[in-house]
Amino acid sequence: MSVGLTGGIGCGKTTVLHVFETLGVPCFIADDEAKLLYNDATFLDLVVQHFGNSILHPDGSLNRQVLAAIVFNDEEELGWLNRLAHPLVLQRFEAWKKAQGDVPYVIFESAILYEAGIDRQMDYVVDVYLEKEERMRRLLFRDNTTREQLETRMAAQMGEEEKRRRADFVVHNYEGNPRREQVLRIHQSLISRQH
């Protein structure tokens, strides 16, 4: 089975993902794979043709900050980039999944699982939930960014309540709420639901 893991920026998806990994579940991180696409000259050329040379460092490598500033402030540009990248990431996921051998399920982690329509490719979806102010506090502490930049990035993602409503399982990731026990319950439930 393919299980999507999602949640808004700063909700603690990585922490929850690590718990699944300790249970022996293979985990595919879509964002890491998407970043690797920029190492492919053909892909990078398409992106540069669309956005122009301003997204490149003088050495010809991608300036991620410049590209992020463009796409997180323009829904159409973000959509264009996602339409280019997502099919390639899904191809890599399918090849990776086949290489995992005989496991009950694998995890596909993506912050924009719903926004990209990838949830339709998954058998189940797990949402990692943390209320907005706590996410904001964590991100301001963790990232070198401003509240305004975070608001812009959060606005580019589906609302937390909608994600939570659409998910098959929800991990409430706040202090004092035992994540491991929640993940264990989900893990046992997924194993019992094998096709």
PDB file of C-alpha atoms in Angstrom:
ATOM      1  CA  MET A   1       0.000   0.000   0.000  1.00  0.00           C
ATOM      2  CA  SER A   2       0.984   3.621  -0.529  1.00  0.00           C
ATOM      3  CA  VAL A   3       0.326   5.889   2.435  1.00  0.00           C
ATOM      4  CA  GLY A   4       0.581   9.653   2.086  1.00  0.00           C
ATOM      5  CA  LEU A   5       1.923  11.654   5.010  1.00  0.00           C
ATOM      6  CA  THR A   6       1.195  15.363   4.969  1.00  0.00           C
ATOM      7  CA  GLY A   7       0.724  18.424   7.150  1.00  0.00           C
ATOM      8  CA  GLY A   8       1.353  22.137   7.042  1.00  0.00           C
ATOM      9  CA  ILE A   9       4.780  23.735   7.191  1.00  0.00           C
ATOM     10  CA  GLY A  10       6.238  23.445  10.695  1.00  0.00           C
ATOM     11  CA  CYS A  11       3.786  20.802  11.948  1.00  0.00           C
ATOM     12  CA  GLY A  12       6.474  18.208  12.690  1.00  0.00           C
ATOM     13  CA  LYS A  13       6.105  15.824   9.736  1.00  0.00           C
ATOM     14  CA  THR A  14       9.802  14.890   9.932  1.00  0.00           C
ATOM     15  CA  THR A  15       9.486  13.846  13.588  1.00  0.00           C
ATOM     16  CA  VAL A  16       6.457  11.682  12.823  1.00  0.00           C
ATOM     17  CA  LEU A  17       8.199  10.242   9.753  1.00  0.00           C
ATOM     18  CA  HIS A  18      11.118   9.147  11.950  1.00  0.00           C
ATOM     19  CA  VAL A  19       8.719   7.190  14.170  1.00  0.00           C
ATOM     20  CA  PHE A  20       7.434   5.308  11.100  1.00  0.00           C
ATOM     21  CA  GLU A  21      11.050   4.665  10.077  1.00  0.00           C
ATOM     22  CA  THR A  22      11.846   3.149  13.499  1.00  0.00           C
ATOM     23  CA  LEU A  23       8.964   0.727  12.853  1.00  0.00           C
ATOM     24  CA  GLY A  24      10.718  -0.368   9.645  1.00  0.00           C
ATOM     25  CA  VAL A  25       8.419   1.475   7.237  1.00  0.00           C
ATOM     26  CA  PRO A  26      10.218   2.687   4.071  1.00  0.00           C
ATOM     27  CA  CYS A  27       9.699   6.454   3.685  1.00  0.00           C
ATOM     28  CA  PHE A  28       9.953   8.508   0.484  1.00  0.00           C
ATOM     29  CA  ILE A  29      10.400  12.273   1.004  1.00  0.00           C
ATOM     30  CA  ALA A  30       8.918  14.046  -2.023  1.00  0.00           C
ATOM     31  CA  ASP A  31      10.573  17.392  -1.295  1.00  0.00           C
ATOM     32  CA  ASP A  32      14.052  15.793  -1.257  1.00  0.00           C
ATOM     33  CA  GLU A  33      13.323  14.097  -4.583  1.00  0.00           C
ATOM     34  CA  ALA A  34      11.998  17.355  -6.058  1.00  0.00           C
ATOM     35  CA  LYS A  35      15.246  19.105  -5.063  1.00  0.00           C
ATOM     36  CA  LEU A  36      17.233  16.384  -6.844  1.00  0.00           C
ATOM     37  CA  LEU A  37      15.368  17.183 -10.067  1.00  0.00           C
ATOM     38  CA  TYR A  38      17.340  20.441 -10.289  1.00  0.00           C
ATOM     39  CA  ASN A  39      20.524  18.368 -10.695  1.00  0.00           C
ATOM     40  CA  ASP A  40      19.085  17.164 -14.004  1.00  0.00           C
ATOM     41  CA  ALA A  41      20.217  19.577 -16.758  1.00  0.00           C
ATOM     42  CA  THR A  42      17.088  19.041 -18.879  1.00  0.00           C
ATOM     43  CA  PHE A  43      14.757  19.809 -15.969  1.00  0.00           C
ATOM     44  CA  LEU A  44      16.769  22.858 -14.891  1.00  0.00           C
ATOM     45  CA  ASP A  45      16.819  24.147 -18.491  1.00  0.00           C
ATOM     46  CA  LEU A  46      13.011  24.010 -18.644  1.00  0.00           C
ATOM     47  CA  VAL A  47      12.752  25.923 -15.364  1.00  0.00           C
ATOM     48  CA  VAL A  48      15.270  28.562 -16.523  1.00  0.00           C
ATOM     49  CA  GLN A  49      13.481  28.944 -19.877  1.00  0.00           C
ATOM     50  CA  HIS A  50      10.300  29.699 -17.958  1.00  0.00           C
ATOM     51  CA  PHE A  51      11.602  31.896 -15.125  1.00  0.00           C
ATOM     52  CA  GLY A  52      14.739  33.384 -16.687  1.00  0.00           C
ATOM     53  CA  ASN A  53      18.401  33.487 -15.655  1.00  0.00           C
ATOM     54  CA  SER A  54      17.633  35.511 -12.510  1.00  0.00           C
ATOM     55  CA  ILE A  55      16.933  32.210 -10.698  1.00  0.00           C
ATOM     56  CA  LEU A  56      20.547  31.087 -11.187  1.00  0.00           C
ATOM     57  CA  HIS A  57      23.677  31.735  -9.172  1.00  0.00           C
ATOM     58  CA  PRO A  58      26.662  33.068 -11.194  1.00  0.00           C
ATOM     59  CA  ASP A  59      28.005  29.475 -11.378  1.00  0.00           C
ATOM     60  CA  GLY A  60      24.812  28.324 -13.145  1.00  0.00           C
ATOM     61  CA  SER A  61      23.330  26.449 -10.175  1.00  0.00           C
ATOM     62  CA  LEU A  62      19.801  27.123  -8.966  1.00  0.00           C
ATOM     63  CA  ASN A  63      19.259  29.965  -6.499  1.00  0.00           C
ATOM     64  CA  ARG A  64      16.486  28.328  -4.471  1.00  0.00           C
ATOM     65  CA  GLN A  65      15.707  31.488  -2.500  1.00  0.00           C
ATOM     66  CA  VAL A  66      15.046  33.527  -5.650  1.00  0.00           C
ATOM     67  CA  LEU A  67      12.849  30.791  -7.139  1.00  0.00           C
ATOM     68  CA  ALA A  68      10.947  30.390  -3.840  1.00  0.00           C
ATOM     69  CA  ALA A  69      10.351  34.158  -3.656  1.00  0.00           C
ATOM     70  CA  ILE A  70       8.772  34.013  -7.121  1.00  0.00           C
ATOM     71  CA  VAL A  71       6.578  30.933  -6.749  1.00  0.00           C
ATOM     72  CA  PHE A  72       5.358  31.517  -3.196  1.00  0.00           C
ATOM     73  CA  ASN A  73       4.102  34.953  -4.238  1.00  0.00           C
ATOM     74  CA  ASP A  74       2.426  33.857  -7.471  1.00  0.00           C
ATOM     75  CA  GLU A  75      -0.085  31.023  -7.478  1.00  0.00           C
ATOM     76  CA  GLU A  76       0.095  30.565 -11.264  1.00  0.00           C
ATOM     77  CA  GLU A  77       3.890  30.258 -11.257  1.00  0.00           C
ATOM     78  CA  LEU A  78       3.760  27.796  -8.358  1.00  0.00           C
ATOM     79  CA  GLY A  79       1.179  25.790 -10.298  1.00  0.00           C
ATOM     80  CA  TRP A  80       3.389  25.745 -13.403  1.00  0.00           C
ATOM     81  CA  LEU A  81       6.404  24.489 -11.430  1.00  0.00           C
ATOM     82  CA  ASN A  82       4.341  21.857  -9.636  1.00  0.00           C
ATOM     83  CA  ARG A  83       2.845  20.567 -12.900  1.00  0.00           C
ATOM     84  CA  LEU A  84       6.384  20.116 -14.220  1.00  0.00           C
ATOM     85  CA  ALA A  85       7.871  18.487 -11.102  1.00  0.00           C
ATOM     86  CA  HIS A  86       5.097  16.318  -9.646  1.00  0.00           C
ATOM     87  CA  PRO A  87       4.789  13.731 -12.447  1.00  0.00           C
ATOM     88  CA  LEU A  88       8.574  13.226 -12.335  1.00  0.00           C
ATOM     89  CA  VAL A  89       8.570  12.845  -8.538  1.00  0.00           C
ATOM     90  CA  LEU A  90       5.717  10.315  -8.786  1.00  0.00           C
ATOM     91  CA  GLN A  91       7.669   8.329 -11.410  1.00  0.00           C
ATOM     92  CA  ARG A  92      10.643   8.205  -9.030  1.00  0.00           C
ATOM     93  CA  PHE A  93       8.320   7.141  -6.198  1.00  0.00           C
ATOM     94  CA  GLU A  94       6.876   4.247  -8.216  1.00  0.00           C
ATOM     95  CA  ALA A  95      10.372   2.990  -9.140  1.00  0.00           C
ATOM     96  CA  TRP A  96      11.525   3.372  -5.504  1.00  0.00           C
ATOM     97  CA  LYS A  97       8.400   1.583  -4.218  1.00  0.00           C
ATOM     98  CA  LYS A  98       9.043  -1.441  -6.467  1.00  0.00           C
ATOM     99  CA  ALA A  99      12.584  -1.646  -5.062  1.00  0.00           C
ATOM    100  CA  GLN A 100      11.323  -1.870  -1.447  1.00  0.00           C
ATOM    101  CA  GLY A 101      10.426  -5.538  -1.729  1.00  0.00           C
ATOM    102  CA  ASP A 102       7.729  -7.207   0.330  1.00  0.00           C
ATOM    103  CA  VAL A 103       6.635  -4.631   2.906  1.00  0.00           C
ATOM    104  CA  PRO A 104       3.070  -4.007   4.139  1.00  0.00           C
ATOM    105  CA  TYR A 105       3.154  -0.348   3.096  1.00  0.00           C
ATOM    106  CA  VAL A 106       5.395   2.572   2.206  1.00  0.00           C
ATOM    107  CA  ILE A 107       5.079   6.260   3.073  1.00  0.00           C
ATOM    108  CA  PHE A 108       5.081   9.125   0.569  1.00  0.00           C
ATOM    109  CA  GLU A 109       5.728  12.334   2.538  1.00  0.00           C
ATOM    110  CA  SER A 110       4.694  15.653   0.973  1.00  0.00           C
ATOM    111  CA  ALA A 111       3.583  18.967   2.448  1.00  0.00           C
ATOM    112  CA  ILE A 112       1.414  19.563  -0.638  1.00  0.00           C
ATOM    113  CA  LEU A 113      -0.068  16.086  -1.075  1.00  0.00           C
ATOM    114  CA  TYR A 114      -3.627  17.427  -1.498  1.00  0.00           C
ATOM    115  CA  GLU A 115      -2.701  20.567  -3.408  1.00  0.00           C
ATOM    116  CA  ALA A 116      -0.845  18.467  -6.002  1.00  0.00           C
ATOM    117  CA  GLY A 117      -3.643  15.883  -6.237  1.00  0.00           C
ATOM    118  CA  ILE A 118      -1.223  13.150  -5.143  1.00  0.00           C
ATOM    119  CA  ASP A 119      -3.659  12.013  -2.431  1.00  0.00           C
ATOM    120  CA  ARG A 120      -5.614  10.305  -5.253  1.00  0.00           C
ATOM    121  CA  GLN A 121      -2.583   8.026  -5.858  1.00  0.00           C
ATOM    122  CA  MET A 122      -2.495   6.943  -2.184  1.00  0.00           C
ATOM    123  CA  ASP A 123      -4.425   4.176  -0.457  1.00  0.00           C
ATOM    124  CA  TYR A 124      -4.569   6.166   2.797  1.00  0.00           C
ATOM    125  CA  VAL A 125      -3.479   9.578   4.063  1.00  0.00           C
ATOM    126  CA  VAL A 126      -2.029  10.525   7.458  1.00  0.00           C
ATOM    127  CA  ASP A 127      -2.178  14.202   8.437  1.00  0.00           C
ATOM    128  CA  VAL A 128       0.192  15.658  11.040  1.00  0.00           C
ATOM    129  CA  TYR A 129      -1.702  18.414  12.822  1.00  0.00           C
ATOM    130  CA  LEU A 130      -0.419  21.292  14.913  1.00  0.00           C
ATOM    131  CA  GLU A 131      -2.286  24.537  15.393  1.00  0.00           C
ATOM    132  CA  LYS A 132      -1.042  27.560  13.455  1.00  0.00           C
ATOM    133  CA  GLU A 133       0.395  29.698  16.260  1.00  0.00           C
ATOM    134  CA  GLU A 134       2.552  26.857  17.555  1.00  0.00           C
ATOM    135  CA  ARG A 135       3.780  26.126  14.002  1.00  0.00           C
ATOM    136  CA  MET A 136       4.580  29.816  13.574  1.00  0.00           C
ATOM    137  CA  ARG A 137       6.505  29.887  16.878  1.00  0.00           C
ATOM    138  CA  ARG A 138       8.563  26.823  15.878  1.00  0.00           C
ATOM    139  CA  LEU A 139       9.329  28.140  12.391  1.00  0.00           C
ATOM    140  CA  LEU A 140      10.396  31.592  13.572  1.00  0.00           C
ATOM    141  CA  PHE A 141      12.773  29.858  15.965  1.00  0.00           C
ATOM    142  CA  ARG A 142      14.023  27.294  13.409  1.00  0.00           C
ATOM    143  CA  ASP A 143      14.220  29.223  10.118  1.00  0.00           C
ATOM    144  CA  ASN A 144      15.872  32.511   9.341  1.00  0.00           C
ATOM    145  CA  THR A 145      12.641  34.112   8.146  1.00  0.00           C
ATOM    146  CA  THR A 146       9.933  36.639   8.977  1.00  0.00           C
ATOM    147  CA  ARG A 147       6.335  36.176  10.055  1.00  0.00           C
ATOM    148  CA  GLU A 148       5.202  37.712   6.721  1.00  0.00           C
ATOM    149  CA  GLN A 149       7.244  35.194   4.679  1.00  0.00           C
ATOM    150  CA  LEU A 150       5.787  32.338   6.731  1.00  0.00           C
ATOM    151  CA  GLU A 151       2.241  33.666   6.258  1.00  0.00           C
ATOM    152  CA  THR A 152       2.840  33.712   2.483  1.00  0.00           C
ATOM    153  CA  ARG A 153       4.110  30.123   2.477  1.00  0.00           C
ATOM    154  CA  MET A 154       1.245  28.948   4.701  1.00  0.00           C
ATOM    155  CA  ALA A 155      -1.288  30.680   2.438  1.00  0.00           C
ATOM    156  CA  ALA A 156       0.089  28.669  -0.518  1.00  0.00           C
ATOM    157  CA  GLN A 157      -0.929  25.443   1.276  1.00  0.00           C
ATOM    158  CA  MET A 158      -4.379  24.025   1.949  1.00  0.00           C
ATOM    159  CA  GLY A 159      -5.821  24.972   5.342  1.00  0.00           C
ATOM    160  CA  GLU A 160      -5.075  22.660   8.263  1.00  0.00           C
ATOM    161  CA  GLU A 161      -8.728  21.993   9.061  1.00  0.00           C
ATOM    162  CA  GLU A 162      -9.395  20.871   5.479  1.00  0.00           C
ATOM    163  CA  LYS A 163      -6.366  18.547   5.522  1.00  0.00           C
ATOM    164  CA  ARG A 164      -7.468  17.084   8.824  1.00  0.00           C
ATOM    165  CA  ARG A 165     -11.021  16.564   7.542  1.00  0.00           C
ATOM    166  CA  ARG A 166      -9.848  14.755   4.397  1.00  0.00           C
ATOM    167  CA  ALA A 167      -7.229  12.494   6.049  1.00  0.00           C
ATOM    168  CA  ASP A 168      -7.827   8.877   7.031  1.00  0.00           C
ATOM    169  CA  PHE A 169      -5.646   9.286  10.137  1.00  0.00           C
ATOM    170  CA  VAL A 170      -4.492  12.325  12.133  1.00  0.00           C
ATOM    171  CA  VAL A 171      -1.441  12.630  14.396  1.00  0.00           C
ATOM    172  CA  HIS A 172      -1.904  15.470  16.906  1.00  0.00           C
ATOM    173  CA  ASN A 173       1.663  16.686  17.280  1.00  0.00           C
ATOM    174  CA  TYR A 174       1.675  18.974  20.288  1.00  0.00           C
ATOM    175  CA  GLU A 175       3.830  18.851  23.415  1.00  0.00           C
ATOM    176  CA  GLY A 176       2.688  16.205  25.874  1.00  0.00           C
ATOM    177  CA  ASN A 177       0.680  14.261  23.287  1.00  0.00           C
ATOM    178  CA  PRO A 178       2.541  10.969  22.766  1.00  0.00           C
ATOM    179  CA  ARG A 179       3.378  10.804  19.054  1.00  0.00           C
ATOM    180  CA  ARG A 180       4.862   7.323  19.167  1.00  0.00           C
ATOM    181  CA  GLU A 181       1.664   5.791  20.574  1.00  0.00           C
ATOM    182  CA  GLN A 182      -0.441   7.557  17.921  1.00  0.00           C
ATOM    183  CA  VAL A 183       1.845   6.332  15.132  1.00  0.00           C
ATOM    184  CA  LEU A 184       1.828   2.786  16.554  1.00  0.00           C
ATOM    185  CA  ARG A 185      -1.993   2.733  16.476  1.00  0.00           C
ATOM    186  CA  ILE A 186      -1.983   3.960  12.859  1.00  0.00           C
ATOM    187  CA  HIS A 187       0.721   1.428  11.927  1.00  0.00           C
ATOM    188  CA  GLN A 188      -1.290  -1.460  13.408  1.00  0.00           C
ATOM    189  CA  SER A 189      -4.438  -0.257  11.682  1.00  0.00           C
ATOM    190  CA  LEU A 190      -2.667  -0.021   8.303  1.00  0.00           C
ATOM    191  CA  ILE A 191      -1.201  -3.519   8.639  1.00  0.00           C
ATOM    192  CA  SER A 192      -4.662  -4.896   9.412  1.00  0.00           C
ATOM    193  CA  ARG A 193      -6.045  -3.210   6.254  1.00  0.00           C
ATOM    194  CA  GLN A 194      -3.632  -4.784   3.762  1.00  0.00           C
ATOM    195  CA  HIS A 195      -5.305  -5.617   0.454  1.00  0.00           C
TER     196      HIS A 195
END
